[in-house]
Short mmCIF file of N, CA and C in Angstrom, two decimals:
data_model
loop_
_atom_site.label_atom_id
_atom_site.label_comp_id
_atom_site.label_asym_id
_atom_site.label_seq_id
_atom_site.Cartn_x
_atom_site.Cartn_y
_atom_site.Cartn_z
N MET J 1 -14.06 17.33 -3.08
CA MET J 1 -14.05 15.95 -3.55
C MET J 1 -13.44 15.85 -4.94
N ASP J 2 -13.23 16.97 -5.63
CA ASP J 2 -12.69 16.89 -6.98
C ASP J 2 -11.21 16.56 -7.01
N ASN J 3 -10.54 16.46 -5.85
CA ASN J 3 -9.13 16.07 -5.85
C ASN J 3 -8.96 14.59 -5.48
N LEU J 4 -10.05 13.83 -5.44
CA LEU J 4 -9.99 12.41 -5.09
C LEU J 4 -9.98 11.55 -6.34
N PHE J 5 -9.38 10.38 -6.20
CA PHE J 5 -9.41 9.39 -7.28
C PHE J 5 -9.61 8.01 -6.67
N LYS J 6 -9.94 7.05 -7.50
CA LYS J 6 -10.24 5.70 -7.03
C LYS J 6 -8.97 4.85 -6.98
N ILE J 7 -8.95 3.95 -5.99
CA ILE J 7 -7.89 2.96 -5.91
C ILE J 7 -8.52 1.61 -5.64
N GLU J 8 -7.90 0.58 -6.19
CA GLU J 8 -8.28 -0.79 -5.86
C GLU J 8 -7.00 -1.61 -5.72
N ILE J 9 -6.96 -2.43 -4.69
CA ILE J 9 -5.84 -3.32 -4.45
C ILE J 9 -6.39 -4.74 -4.49
N ILE J 10 -5.86 -5.52 -5.43
CA ILE J 10 -6.41 -6.85 -5.71
C ILE J 10 -5.31 -7.89 -5.53
N THR J 11 -5.66 -9.00 -4.88
CA THR J 11 -4.78 -10.16 -4.74
C THR J 11 -5.49 -11.35 -5.39
N PRO J 12 -4.84 -12.49 -5.48
CA PRO J 12 -5.54 -13.67 -5.99
C PRO J 12 -6.78 -14.03 -5.15
N MET J 13 -6.83 -13.55 -3.92
CA MET J 13 -7.98 -13.83 -3.05
C MET J 13 -9.14 -12.86 -3.29
N GLY J 14 -8.90 -11.81 -4.08
CA GLY J 14 -9.94 -10.83 -4.37
C GLY J 14 -9.51 -9.42 -3.99
N VAL J 15 -10.48 -8.51 -4.03
CA VAL J 15 -10.22 -7.10 -3.70
C VAL J 15 -10.05 -6.97 -2.19
N ILE J 16 -8.92 -6.38 -1.76
CA ILE J 16 -8.75 -6.20 -0.32
C ILE J 16 -8.93 -4.74 0.09
N TYR J 17 -8.88 -3.83 -0.88
CA TYR J 17 -9.12 -2.42 -0.56
C TYR J 17 -9.61 -1.73 -1.82
N GLU J 18 -10.62 -0.88 -1.65
CA GLU J 18 -11.02 0.01 -2.72
C GLU J 18 -11.72 1.21 -2.12
N GLY J 19 -11.56 2.34 -2.77
CA GLY J 19 -12.18 3.54 -2.27
C GLY J 19 -11.68 4.78 -2.99
N ASP J 20 -12.21 5.93 -2.58
CA ASP J 20 -11.78 7.22 -3.10
C ASP J 20 -10.73 7.77 -2.15
N ILE J 21 -9.60 8.18 -2.70
CA ILE J 21 -8.48 8.62 -1.86
C ILE J 21 -7.90 9.93 -2.39
N LYS J 22 -7.08 10.54 -1.54
CA LYS J 22 -6.42 11.79 -1.91
C LYS J 22 -5.06 11.53 -2.57
N SER J 23 -4.29 10.57 -2.02
CA SER J 23 -2.99 10.23 -2.59
C SER J 23 -2.60 8.82 -2.16
N VAL J 24 -1.59 8.29 -2.85
CA VAL J 24 -1.04 6.99 -2.48
C VAL J 24 0.45 7.00 -2.78
N THR J 25 1.22 6.38 -1.87
CA THR J 25 2.65 6.19 -2.08
C THR J 25 2.87 4.69 -2.26
N LEU J 26 3.55 4.35 -3.35
CA LEU J 26 3.72 2.95 -3.73
C LEU J 26 5.20 2.56 -3.74
N PRO J 27 5.50 1.28 -3.40
CA PRO J 27 6.89 0.81 -3.40
C PRO J 27 7.31 0.33 -4.80
N GLY J 28 7.63 1.25 -5.68
CA GLY J 28 8.02 0.91 -7.04
C GLY J 28 9.33 0.14 -7.07
N SER J 29 9.53 -0.61 -8.13
CA SER J 29 10.75 -1.41 -8.25
C SER J 29 12.00 -0.54 -8.33
N GLU J 30 11.84 0.72 -8.75
CA GLU J 30 12.97 1.65 -8.83
C GLU J 30 12.95 2.66 -7.68
N GLY J 31 12.07 2.49 -6.72
CA GLY J 31 11.95 3.39 -5.58
C GLY J 31 10.51 3.81 -5.36
N GLU J 32 10.24 4.36 -4.20
CA GLU J 32 8.88 4.79 -3.88
C GLU J 32 8.46 5.94 -4.79
N PHE J 33 7.16 5.97 -5.10
CA PHE J 33 6.62 7.10 -5.85
C PHE J 33 5.19 7.38 -5.41
N GLY J 34 4.80 8.63 -5.51
CA GLY J 34 3.47 9.05 -5.11
C GLY J 34 2.58 9.29 -6.30
N VAL J 35 1.27 9.14 -6.06
CA VAL J 35 0.27 9.35 -7.10
C VAL J 35 -0.82 10.24 -6.54
N LEU J 36 -1.18 11.25 -7.30
CA LEU J 36 -2.31 12.13 -7.01
C LEU J 36 -3.29 12.03 -8.18
N LYS J 37 -4.46 12.61 -8.03
CA LYS J 37 -5.42 12.64 -9.13
C LYS J 37 -4.78 13.32 -10.34
N ASN J 38 -5.14 12.87 -11.52
CA ASN J 38 -4.65 13.38 -12.81
C ASN J 38 -3.18 13.05 -13.06
N HIS J 39 -2.66 12.03 -12.38
CA HIS J 39 -1.29 11.58 -12.63
C HIS J 39 -1.20 11.05 -14.06
N ALA J 40 -0.08 11.21 -14.67
CA ALA J 40 0.14 10.65 -16.01
C ALA J 40 -0.02 9.13 -15.96
N ALA J 41 -0.59 8.58 -17.01
CA ALA J 41 -0.79 7.13 -17.08
C ALA J 41 0.55 6.42 -17.07
N LEU J 42 0.61 5.31 -16.31
CA LEU J 42 1.83 4.49 -16.29
C LEU J 42 1.51 3.11 -15.78
N VAL J 43 2.40 2.18 -16.09
CA VAL J 43 2.36 0.83 -15.55
C VAL J 43 3.75 0.58 -14.96
N SER J 44 3.79 0.04 -13.73
CA SER J 44 5.07 -0.17 -13.07
C SER J 44 5.03 -1.46 -12.27
N SER J 45 6.18 -2.09 -12.14
CA SER J 45 6.28 -3.22 -11.22
C SER J 45 6.48 -2.67 -9.81
N LEU J 46 6.06 -3.44 -8.83
CA LEU J 46 6.18 -3.06 -7.43
C LEU J 46 7.03 -4.10 -6.71
N ARG J 47 7.87 -3.64 -5.79
CA ARG J 47 8.64 -4.54 -4.94
C ARG J 47 7.86 -4.72 -3.64
N SER J 48 8.32 -5.62 -2.81
CA SER J 48 7.67 -5.78 -1.50
C SER J 48 7.86 -4.51 -0.70
N GLY J 49 6.83 -4.13 0.03
CA GLY J 49 6.89 -2.91 0.81
C GLY J 49 5.51 -2.48 1.28
N ILE J 50 5.40 -1.21 1.62
CA ILE J 50 4.17 -0.65 2.19
C ILE J 50 3.52 0.29 1.19
N ILE J 51 2.22 0.10 1.00
CA ILE J 51 1.41 1.06 0.26
C ILE J 51 0.78 1.97 1.30
N ASP J 52 1.02 3.28 1.17
CA ASP J 52 0.52 4.28 2.11
C ASP J 52 -0.59 5.07 1.41
N ILE J 53 -1.82 4.87 1.86
CA ILE J 53 -2.99 5.51 1.26
C ILE J 53 -3.43 6.66 2.14
N GLU J 54 -3.52 7.86 1.56
CA GLU J 54 -4.04 9.02 2.29
C GLU J 54 -5.49 9.25 1.86
N LYS J 55 -6.39 9.20 2.84
CA LYS J 55 -7.81 9.36 2.55
C LYS J 55 -8.19 10.84 2.60
N GLU J 56 -9.45 11.12 2.25
CA GLU J 56 -9.93 12.50 2.18
C GLU J 56 -9.78 13.23 3.51
N ASP J 57 -10.00 12.52 4.63
CA ASP J 57 -9.90 13.14 5.96
C ASP J 57 -8.45 13.24 6.47
N LEU J 58 -7.49 12.95 5.58
CA LEU J 58 -6.05 12.99 5.85
C LEU J 58 -5.55 11.85 6.73
N SER J 59 -6.43 10.89 7.05
CA SER J 59 -5.98 9.69 7.76
C SER J 59 -5.30 8.77 6.75
N HIS J 60 -4.53 7.82 7.27
CA HIS J 60 -3.76 6.92 6.40
C HIS J 60 -4.16 5.47 6.63
N GLU J 61 -4.17 4.70 5.56
CA GLU J 61 -4.33 3.25 5.61
C GLU J 61 -3.02 2.68 5.06
N LEU J 62 -2.50 1.66 5.71
CA LEU J 62 -1.25 1.05 5.28
C LEU J 62 -1.49 -0.41 4.92
N ILE J 63 -0.97 -0.79 3.76
CA ILE J 63 -1.12 -2.17 3.29
C ILE J 63 0.26 -2.66 2.87
N ALA J 64 0.67 -3.78 3.45
CA ALA J 64 1.95 -4.40 3.08
C ALA J 64 1.70 -5.35 1.91
N ILE J 65 2.56 -5.28 0.90
CA ILE J 65 2.46 -6.21 -0.22
C ILE J 65 3.80 -6.91 -0.40
N ASP J 66 3.75 -8.07 -1.05
CA ASP J 66 5.01 -8.78 -1.30
C ASP J 66 5.59 -8.43 -2.66
N ALA J 67 4.81 -8.16 -3.64
CA ALA J 67 5.27 -7.77 -4.97
C ALA J 67 4.04 -7.62 -5.85
N GLY J 68 4.19 -7.00 -6.99
CA GLY J 68 3.05 -6.88 -7.88
C GLY J 68 3.29 -5.86 -8.97
N HIS J 69 2.18 -5.35 -9.48
CA HIS J 69 2.19 -4.34 -10.54
C HIS J 69 1.12 -3.31 -10.25
N VAL J 70 1.31 -2.11 -10.79
CA VAL J 70 0.32 -1.06 -10.64
C VAL J 70 0.05 -0.45 -12.01
N LYS J 71 -1.21 -0.12 -12.23
CA LYS J 71 -1.61 0.62 -13.42
C LYS J 71 -2.24 1.92 -12.93
N VAL J 72 -1.66 3.04 -13.36
CA VAL J 72 -2.14 4.35 -12.94
C VAL J 72 -2.79 5.04 -14.14
N ASP J 73 -4.00 5.52 -13.94
CA ASP J 73 -4.68 6.37 -14.91
C ASP J 73 -4.97 7.69 -14.23
N GLU J 74 -5.51 8.66 -14.95
CA GLU J 74 -5.77 9.98 -14.37
C GLU J 74 -6.72 9.93 -13.17
N ASP J 75 -7.69 9.02 -13.19
CA ASP J 75 -8.68 9.00 -12.11
C ASP J 75 -8.82 7.64 -11.42
N LYS J 76 -7.89 6.71 -11.68
CA LYS J 76 -7.95 5.40 -11.02
C LYS J 76 -6.58 4.76 -10.98
N THR J 77 -6.28 4.14 -9.84
CA THR J 77 -5.04 3.38 -9.67
C THR J 77 -5.42 1.96 -9.28
N SER J 78 -4.89 0.99 -10.01
CA SER J 78 -5.17 -0.43 -9.74
C SER J 78 -3.87 -1.15 -9.41
N VAL J 79 -3.84 -1.79 -8.24
CA VAL J 79 -2.68 -2.55 -7.80
C VAL J 79 -3.04 -4.03 -7.84
N LEU J 80 -2.19 -4.81 -8.51
CA LEU J 80 -2.32 -6.26 -8.51
C LEU J 80 -1.13 -6.80 -7.71
N ALA J 81 -1.42 -7.41 -6.57
CA ALA J 81 -0.35 -7.91 -5.68
C ALA J 81 -0.48 -9.41 -5.49
N LYS J 82 0.67 -10.07 -5.36
CA LYS J 82 0.66 -11.51 -5.11
C LYS J 82 0.06 -11.82 -3.74
N GLY J 83 0.38 -10.98 -2.76
CA GLY J 83 -0.13 -11.13 -1.41
C GLY J 83 -0.14 -9.79 -0.73
N ALA J 84 -1.05 -9.60 0.21
CA ALA J 84 -1.15 -8.32 0.90
C ALA J 84 -1.73 -8.51 2.30
N VAL J 85 -1.31 -7.63 3.20
CA VAL J 85 -1.84 -7.60 4.57
C VAL J 85 -2.21 -6.16 4.88
N TRP J 86 -3.46 -5.93 5.23
CA TRP J 86 -3.94 -4.61 5.61
C TRP J 86 -3.54 -4.39 7.06
N ILE J 87 -2.72 -3.39 7.32
CA ILE J 87 -2.20 -3.15 8.67
C ILE J 87 -3.18 -2.23 9.41
N SER J 88 -4.15 -2.84 10.04
CA SER J 88 -5.14 -2.08 10.81
C SER J 88 -5.72 -3.01 11.86
N GLY J 89 -6.55 -2.49 12.68
CA GLY J 89 -7.19 -3.30 13.70
C GLY J 89 -7.96 -2.43 14.67
N SER J 90 -8.82 -3.07 15.42
CA SER J 90 -9.66 -2.32 16.36
C SER J 90 -9.00 -2.15 17.72
N ASN J 91 -7.92 -2.91 17.98
CA ASN J 91 -7.19 -2.75 19.24
C ASN J 91 -5.71 -3.01 19.00
N GLU J 92 -4.92 -2.73 20.02
CA GLU J 92 -3.47 -2.82 19.87
C GLU J 92 -2.98 -4.23 19.56
N SER J 93 -3.58 -5.25 20.16
CA SER J 93 -3.11 -6.62 19.90
C SER J 93 -3.44 -7.05 18.47
N GLU J 94 -4.57 -6.62 17.95
CA GLU J 94 -4.93 -6.95 16.58
C GLU J 94 -3.98 -6.25 15.60
N ILE J 95 -3.65 -5.01 15.88
CA ILE J 95 -2.71 -4.27 15.03
C ILE J 95 -1.33 -4.94 15.09
N GLU J 96 -0.89 -5.31 16.28
CA GLU J 96 0.40 -5.98 16.45
C GLU J 96 0.44 -7.29 15.67
N LYS J 97 -0.66 -8.04 15.70
CA LYS J 97 -0.74 -9.29 14.95
C LYS J 97 -0.63 -9.03 13.45
N ASN J 98 -1.32 -8.00 12.96
CA ASN J 98 -1.26 -7.67 11.54
C ASN J 98 0.12 -7.16 11.13
N LEU J 99 0.79 -6.42 12.03
CA LEU J 99 2.16 -5.97 11.76
C LEU J 99 3.09 -7.17 11.61
N SER J 100 2.92 -8.16 12.46
CA SER J 100 3.75 -9.38 12.38
C SER J 100 3.49 -10.12 11.07
N LYS J 101 2.21 -10.23 10.69
CA LYS J 101 1.87 -10.87 9.41
C LYS J 101 2.50 -10.12 8.25
N ALA J 102 2.46 -8.80 8.30
CA ALA J 102 3.02 -7.98 7.23
C ALA J 102 4.52 -8.22 7.12
N LYS J 103 5.22 -8.26 8.26
CA LYS J 103 6.66 -8.50 8.24
C LYS J 103 6.98 -9.87 7.64
N GLU J 104 6.21 -10.89 8.02
CA GLU J 104 6.45 -12.24 7.50
C GLU J 104 6.21 -12.30 6.00
N LEU J 105 5.16 -11.65 5.54
CA LEU J 105 4.85 -11.62 4.11
C LEU J 105 5.99 -11.00 3.32
N ILE J 106 6.45 -9.86 3.77
CA ILE J 106 7.51 -9.14 3.06
C ILE J 106 8.83 -9.90 3.16
N LYS J 107 9.13 -10.44 4.33
CA LYS J 107 10.37 -11.20 4.53
C LYS J 107 10.42 -12.41 3.61
N SER J 108 9.29 -13.06 3.39
CA SER J 108 9.26 -14.27 2.57
C SER J 108 9.51 -13.97 1.09
N MET J 109 9.30 -12.73 0.67
CA MET J 109 9.40 -12.41 -0.75
C MET J 109 10.61 -11.57 -1.12
N SER J 110 11.24 -10.90 -0.18
CA SER J 110 12.27 -9.94 -0.55
C SER J 110 13.67 -10.50 -0.35
N SER J 111 14.50 -10.35 -1.38
CA SER J 111 15.90 -10.72 -1.26
C SER J 111 16.78 -9.47 -1.17
N ASP J 112 16.17 -8.30 -1.27
CA ASP J 112 16.89 -7.02 -1.21
C ASP J 112 16.97 -6.58 0.24
N SER J 113 18.13 -6.76 0.87
CA SER J 113 18.25 -6.49 2.30
C SER J 113 18.06 -5.01 2.64
N ILE J 114 18.45 -4.10 1.75
CA ILE J 114 18.27 -2.67 2.02
C ILE J 114 16.79 -2.30 1.98
N ALA J 115 16.08 -2.79 0.96
CA ALA J 115 14.63 -2.52 0.86
C ALA J 115 13.91 -3.16 2.04
N LEU J 116 14.34 -4.35 2.43
CA LEU J 116 13.73 -5.04 3.56
C LEU J 116 13.91 -4.24 4.85
N ALA J 117 15.11 -3.73 5.08
CA ALA J 117 15.38 -2.94 6.28
C ALA J 117 14.55 -1.66 6.29
N ALA J 118 14.43 -1.00 5.13
CA ALA J 118 13.64 0.23 5.05
C ALA J 118 12.17 -0.05 5.32
N THR J 119 11.66 -1.14 4.78
CA THR J 119 10.25 -1.49 5.00
C THR J 119 10.00 -1.84 6.45
N PHE J 120 10.88 -2.64 7.05
CA PHE J 120 10.72 -2.99 8.46
C PHE J 120 10.79 -1.76 9.35
N SER J 121 11.63 -0.81 8.99
CA SER J 121 11.72 0.43 9.75
C SER J 121 10.39 1.18 9.72
N LYS J 122 9.77 1.22 8.54
CA LYS J 122 8.45 1.87 8.42
C LYS J 122 7.42 1.16 9.29
N ILE J 123 7.43 -0.17 9.23
CA ILE J 123 6.47 -0.94 10.01
C ILE J 123 6.70 -0.72 11.50
N ASP J 124 7.97 -0.75 11.93
CA ASP J 124 8.28 -0.56 13.35
C ASP J 124 7.87 0.84 13.83
N ASN J 125 7.97 1.84 12.97
CA ASN J 125 7.57 3.20 13.32
C ASN J 125 6.06 3.32 13.52
N LEU J 126 5.29 2.41 12.98
CA LEU J 126 3.84 2.42 13.17
C LEU J 126 3.47 2.15 14.62
N LYS J 127 4.29 1.37 15.29
CA LYS J 127 4.00 0.98 16.67
C LYS J 127 4.09 2.16 17.62
N GLY J 128 4.99 3.07 17.34
CA GLY J 128 5.25 4.14 18.28
C GLY J 128 4.66 5.38 17.82
#
């Protein structure tokens, strides 16, 4: 458990995810970057894309965001996003619905066609 750190993802609607995690990959404005425990402190803007959270059991949680900022400390990462959709569900139709919501959220905010195509590719790969 000593390799875990805390993450919180907050939107104007409140906290949508928080917990102890092993790693997170974030869609930085200059490209994706990963964070592990004891990462150097930083603040970065985020573009629309997918936040990939790796939990202690090595399972992944995926959250689509439209844009925001992240503050990284050695033992905590805080994401402030304008909007977010947690891509999960208890059955295939619920997951499909959340994938569609995630695509719409990202499409509404992104003017970068290359970043948009890369994000949609990631989302489409979740289905298969």
